């Protein structure tokens, strides 16, 4: 029957996958090493809100939970840029009114998915069990109960490793000497630290922003060349703030921000408007961990046609495109498409090896692309948002999208809102467009006198020429 | 004094480094896990000859052993392309007469370097000792004697890991949790197998090629789309042949060439002119191991300012540019430059951490570049050498180099013969030139009626435009 599946890791990807596979009729066992987050709060200092956009919503829609998820969402219409003097301006994500991204609570969404999975009669949830050993060739895994220290072994027809960036399943594949495993981990020179802008006290209000201390419906950015601060709103009126800072070799870096005085000095100098919004700045700074920012790629994603990596376990990316969760949910959509039309009762006789190979063939180039785009955006967000030529480009693109909504999509819009094209296509076309506009601006070929339509035609023509030249040279 | 250095790995890079560091006056201990290759032959099935070109020769010159090494060299003036019918044509490596590469015996050159290192009073050679543990923070390593099983511990002011692609030193850095180590291993879908075209029997001769069965002064290539065979001459009249073949999923691949009949069938079909030159084809095929082809990159190269990776340990590359050994020898040249002018007696007070950081800063982008160029060339050698547009490009470039030797260097020539520019510059300029020529040919902008000088001007102008546009868009 081949219908027993074991999913290791009950984070966002594993929970959605469990729910969807159960809807298809498979017998699903979902094992998580940590406690049930619906019962034990455990996310201190971890990324507690995330950006949810069209590709992620498509995954939730597939499993019938989009509407419930939307209740947890706060729309963010653009980037609110804060300069060093405290001035702000809003840079919309798109010239089209209906395109925005959402701030959503990671644990909130994870709980929703676990609740829905648990309702399925063919899903078994097991928490507090860490994967100790994995027999890749026989699709069998041994788990240890954190409290009782007892071990259990679970065999399945197929195993899915959705255990995140530090995946134990992937580590087993890395260490296997029975096949060649290509693997890459790349760390940025920056780490991150989470802080909180709390909601206003119950007796205070901030005009139309209610109990939010600053504008609610935006992703706030304080770009400072090497450093950057961002903030995303939470439903309770607070913002989760993330500081991206070099580990070392900088005037201000994690290595030398070692006293409350230094931290206050740094924030007062670079982020003066933030200092007053974070009452316990130093306390939070020293109380929360510093996390690394890494990209992980690997191949093959499957071992012996029995085990498959999905989500962050297969492709961890840096957070600068807001696509980590979206990419993982899109994994589930692509995988589901490959399984073919779903008609309960349960499917029989799945050829997992063929499905796994087809999935990687279709999906790998796209997760590679979003990984590279996310690193690009790291540089764009901290440096370019402040550079004149990039601001000119952004302004032009926003005008294109507002006036010719069907004819122009910026790289950001292609990646974030255009779920009908793949990440790899978005990367190729988006980079070509960026190159075209920047060079047309630099060469003075886009002039004030031109009509917007003429500018658009010029950009399109130049983009096609770039794509053509690249195709001739690089295939 | 900081002048005791420990070098782990006495291959080509480690031996040259030991010799050069001893010449500078350091106290050098060079430890190798394998037996002394001057006493025990151990290279069966490994790459026994290599391409030595200008960057490698520069390293040998630095240590005063260039002339001795040249006695081991067989010049190769170009690629001798063999088509499926057995026809051949020579494609020169350069339009300049004095530019060629050399075939050299790996063990022969290694022995020369060990002999020279051993002559230095301040070099101690230790064979048969494998590195068991490495204390990165205190620059101390423990080795186990293969025969006696006894352990010795060696401390130093600086440790150099020159222990090759499978480096134990790098593995210790990878497994350290005290710093973030970026690492990548990428395997090609192809493996390799070495075979031998033996010299003619003593009583036979092949005209001006003497006891060589085919043309002596070339690197022979049999490009077949997915598969490829190459052969390099040895001093004794033999050629070392390397077959590059997919592991699986191909009509002929390592997974299905499992009987002598299949091997003969495959060679007769694809390489008919080779079959008669390899008398013991099946025996060799099944007697020799199949090796993987991988690229390894990592960073940082140093740990705690005490240990430094060099050569293949820091940057293993695939063999398709013939630059592996050359890049490792150039490592020694760059490192030596950073140490500054050398005046015996021995240097004092080297600040190793600063030297190590400066070395990686200068060198990393170049070894990344040659790694990428080598993968490019894998595709070019097996596919493009047979495509018309690439042949046209090659012909044009050879004409440029012959008629305007000071004004044009192809990508291959920039990498192989132009040691005054770095690999990363060679990659940037070489790729832009290739893109320019391929597009000018594709667009029909290079016409028969044009003078060669006009064609060159057009290519140069287009190349500069490409470099400019890339700089505007990508910085």
Coordinates of C-alpha atoms in Angstrom, one line a residue, chain B residues 186-389:
Chain B
X186 CA 29.5 20.1 -4.8
X187 CA 29.8 16.9 -6.7
X188 CA 29.4 16.5 -10.4
X189 CA 27.1 13.9 -11.7
X190 CA 30.2 12.3 -13.4
X191 CA 32.9 10.2 -11.9
X192 CA 36.4 9.5 -13.4
X193 CA 38.4 6.4 -14.1
X194 CA 42.1 6.2 -15.1
X195 CA 43.4 3.9 -17.8
X196 CA 46.7 3.6 -19.5
X197 CA 47.9 3.8 -23.1
X198 CA 51.2 2.0 -22.7
X199 CA 54.4 2.9 -24.6
X200 CA 55.1 1.0 -27.8
X201 CA 57.2 -2.2 -27.3
X202 CA 61.0 -1.4 -27.4
X203 CA 61.4 -2.7 -30.9
X204 CA 58.6 -0.6 -32.4
X205 CA 58.5 3.1 -33.3
X206 CA 55.8 5.6 -34.3
X207 CA 57.8 7.9 -36.6
X208 CA 58.6 11.3 -35.0
X209 CA 56.5 10.4 -32.0
X210 CA 59.0 7.7 -31.0
X211 CA 57.6 5.2 -28.7
X212 CA 54.3 7.1 -28.2
X213 CA 51.3 5.5 -29.8
X214 CA 49.8 8.8 -30.8
X215 CA 50.9 12.5 -31.1
X216 CA 53.0 13.3 -28.1
X217 CA 52.8 17.1 -27.6
X218 CA 49.1 17.6 -27.0
X219 CA 46.4 17.0 -24.5
X220 CA 44.1 14.5 -26.3
X221 CA 40.3 14.9 -26.0
X222 CA 37.5 12.7 -27.2
X223 CA 34.4 14.9 -26.5
X224 CA 31.1 13.1 -26.6
X225 CA 28.5 15.4 -25.3
X226 CA 27.9 13.8 -21.9
X227 CA 31.1 11.6 -21.7
X228 CA 34.7 12.6 -22.3
X229 CA 38.0 10.8 -22.5
X230 CA 41.3 12.7 -22.2
X231 CA 44.9 11.6 -22.3
X232 CA 48.2 13.2 -21.2
X233 CA 51.7 12.0 -22.2
X234 CA 54.2 10.6 -19.7
X235 CA 58.0 10.6 -20.1
X236 CA 58.2 6.9 -20.6
X237 CA 56.1 6.9 -23.8
X238 CA 52.8 6.0 -22.2
X239 CA 49.7 8.2 -21.8
X240 CA 47.5 8.5 -18.8
X241 CA 43.9 8.3 -20.0
X242 CA 41.0 9.6 -17.9
X243 CA 37.4 8.7 -18.7
X244 CA 34.7 11.1 -17.4
X245 CA 31.4 9.4 -17.3
X246 CA 28.0 9.8 -15.5
X247 CA 27.5 7.6 -12.5
X248 CA 24.0 6.7 -13.6
X249 CA 21.0 7.6 -15.7
X250 CA 22.7 7.3 -19.1
X251 CA 22.9 4.7 -21.9
X252 CA 26.5 4.2 -20.8
X253 CA 27.4 5.0 -17.2
X254 CA 29.4 3.5 -14.4
X255 CA 26.2 1.9 -13.1
X256 CA 25.8 -0.2 -16.2
X257 CA 29.3 -0.7 -17.5
X258 CA 29.6 -3.8 -15.5
X259 CA 31.0 -6.5 -17.9
X260 CA 34.1 -6.6 -20.1
X261 CA 31.7 -6.9 -23.1
X262 CA 29.8 -3.7 -22.2
X263 CA 33.1 -1.8 -21.7
X264 CA 34.4 -3.0 -25.1
X265 CA 31.1 -2.2 -26.8
X266 CA 31.1 1.3 -25.3
X267 CA 34.7 2.1 -26.3
X268 CA 34.3 0.6 -29.8
X269 CA 31.3 2.8 -30.3
X270 CA 32.5 6.1 -28.8
X271 CA 36.3 5.9 -28.9
X272 CA 37.2 3.4 -31.8
X273 CA 40.8 4.8 -32.2
X274 CA 41.5 4.2 -28.5
X275 CA 40.5 0.6 -28.3
X276 CA 43.6 -0.6 -30.2
X277 CA 45.9 1.6 -28.0
X278 CA 44.8 0.1 -24.7
X279 CA 45.5 -3.6 -24.8
X280 CA 44.1 -4.4 -21.3
X281 CA 41.1 -2.2 -21.5
X282 CA 38.6 -4.3 -19.4
X283 CA 41.3 -5.3 -16.9
X284 CA 42.2 -1.7 -16.3
X285 CA 38.6 -0.6 -16.2
X286 CA 37.7 -3.0 -13.5
X287 CA 41.0 -2.9 -11.7
X288 CA 41.1 0.8 -11.2
X289 CA 38.9 2.7 -8.8
X290 CA 36.1 5.1 -9.9
X291 CA 36.7 8.5 -8.3
X292 CA 34.2 11.4 -7.7
X293 CA 34.7 14.9 -9.0
X294 CA 34.0 17.6 -6.4
X295 CA 34.5 21.3 -5.7
X296 CA 35.2 22.4 -2.1
X297 CA 35.0 25.9 -0.9
X298 CA 35.2 27.2 2.7
X299 CA 35.8 30.2 4.9
X300 CA 37.4 31.3 7.1
X301 CA 40.6 29.6 6.1
X302 CA 42.2 30.2 9.5
X303 CA 41.1 29.3 13.0
X304 CA 42.0 31.5 15.9
X305 CA 45.0 33.0 13.9
X306 CA 46.8 29.7 14.6
X307 CA 45.9 27.3 11.8
X308 CA 45.6 28.0 8.1
X309 CA 44.2 25.9 5.3
X310 CA 46.1 26.0 1.9
X311 CA 45.9 24.2 -1.4
X312 CA 43.2 21.6 -2.0
X313 CA 42.4 21.6 1.7
X314 CA 41.1 25.2 1.3
X315 CA 39.8 24.9 -2.3
X316 CA 39.5 21.6 -4.1
X317 CA 38.5 22.0 -7.7
X318 CA 37.5 19.8 -10.6
X319 CA 40.4 19.0 -13.0
X320 CA 38.9 20.6 -16.2
X321 CA 41.1 23.7 -16.3
X322 CA 44.3 21.9 -15.4
X323 CA 44.7 24.5 -12.6
X324 CA 44.5 22.5 -9.4
X325 CA 48.2 22.2 -8.7
X326 CA 48.9 25.6 -10.3
X327 CA 46.4 27.3 -7.9
X328 CA 48.0 25.6 -4.9
X329 CA 51.5 26.7 -6.0
X330 CA 50.2 30.2 -6.5
X331 CA 48.8 30.0 -2.9
X332 CA 52.4 29.7 -1.8
X333 CA 53.5 32.7 -4.0
X334 CA 50.7 34.9 -2.6
X335 CA 51.4 33.8 1.0
X336 CA 55.1 34.5 0.5
X337 CA 54.4 38.0 -0.8
X338 CA 52.4 38.8 2.3
X339 CA 55.2 37.7 4.5
X340 CA 57.2 40.4 2.9
X341 CA 60.8 40.6 1.7
X342 CA 62.7 37.5 2.8
X343 CA 66.2 38.0 4.3
X344 CA 67.7 35.1 6.1
X345 CA 68.5 34.6 8.9
X346 CA 65.1 33.6 10.1
X347 CA 62.3 36.1 10.4
X348 CA 61.2 37.0 13.9
X349 CA 57.9 37.9 15.4
X350 CA 55.5 37.2 12.6
X351 CA 51.9 38.2 13.5
X352 CA 50.4 35.1 12.1
X353 CA 46.7 36.1 12.6
X354 CA 47.2 39.3 10.6
X355 CA 49.1 37.4 7.9
X356 CA 46.4 34.7 7.7
X357 CA 43.6 37.3 7.4
X358 CA 45.4 39.3 4.8
X359 CA 46.1 36.1 2.8
X360 CA 42.5 35.0 2.7
X361 CA 41.4 38.5 1.9
X362 CA 43.7 38.6 -1.1
X363 CA 43.3 35.0 -2.2
X364 CA 39.8 33.7 -1.6
X365 CA 38.1 35.5 -4.5
X366 CA 40.7 34.0 -6.8
X367 CA 40.4 30.4 -5.7
X368 CA 36.6 30.8 -5.8
X369 CA 37.0 32.0 -9.4
X370 CA 39.2 29.1 -10.6
X371 CA 36.8 26.7 -9.0
X372 CA 33.9 28.1 -11.0
X373 CA 36.0 28.3 -14.2
X374 CA 36.9 24.7 -13.8
X375 CA 33.2 23.7 -13.7
X376 CA 32.5 25.9 -16.7
X377 CA 35.2 24.1 -18.6
X378 CA 33.8 20.7 -17.8
X379 CA 30.7 21.7 -19.8
X380 CA 32.8 23.4 -22.5
X381 CA 35.1 20.5 -23.0
X382 CA 32.5 17.8 -23.3
X383 CA 29.9 19.7 -25.2
X384 CA 31.0 23.0 -26.7
X385 CA 34.2 21.8 -28.4
X386 CA 31.9 20.0 -30.8
X387 CA 29.5 23.0 -31.4
X388 CA 29.9 25.2 -34.4
X389 CA 29.6 28.6 -32.8

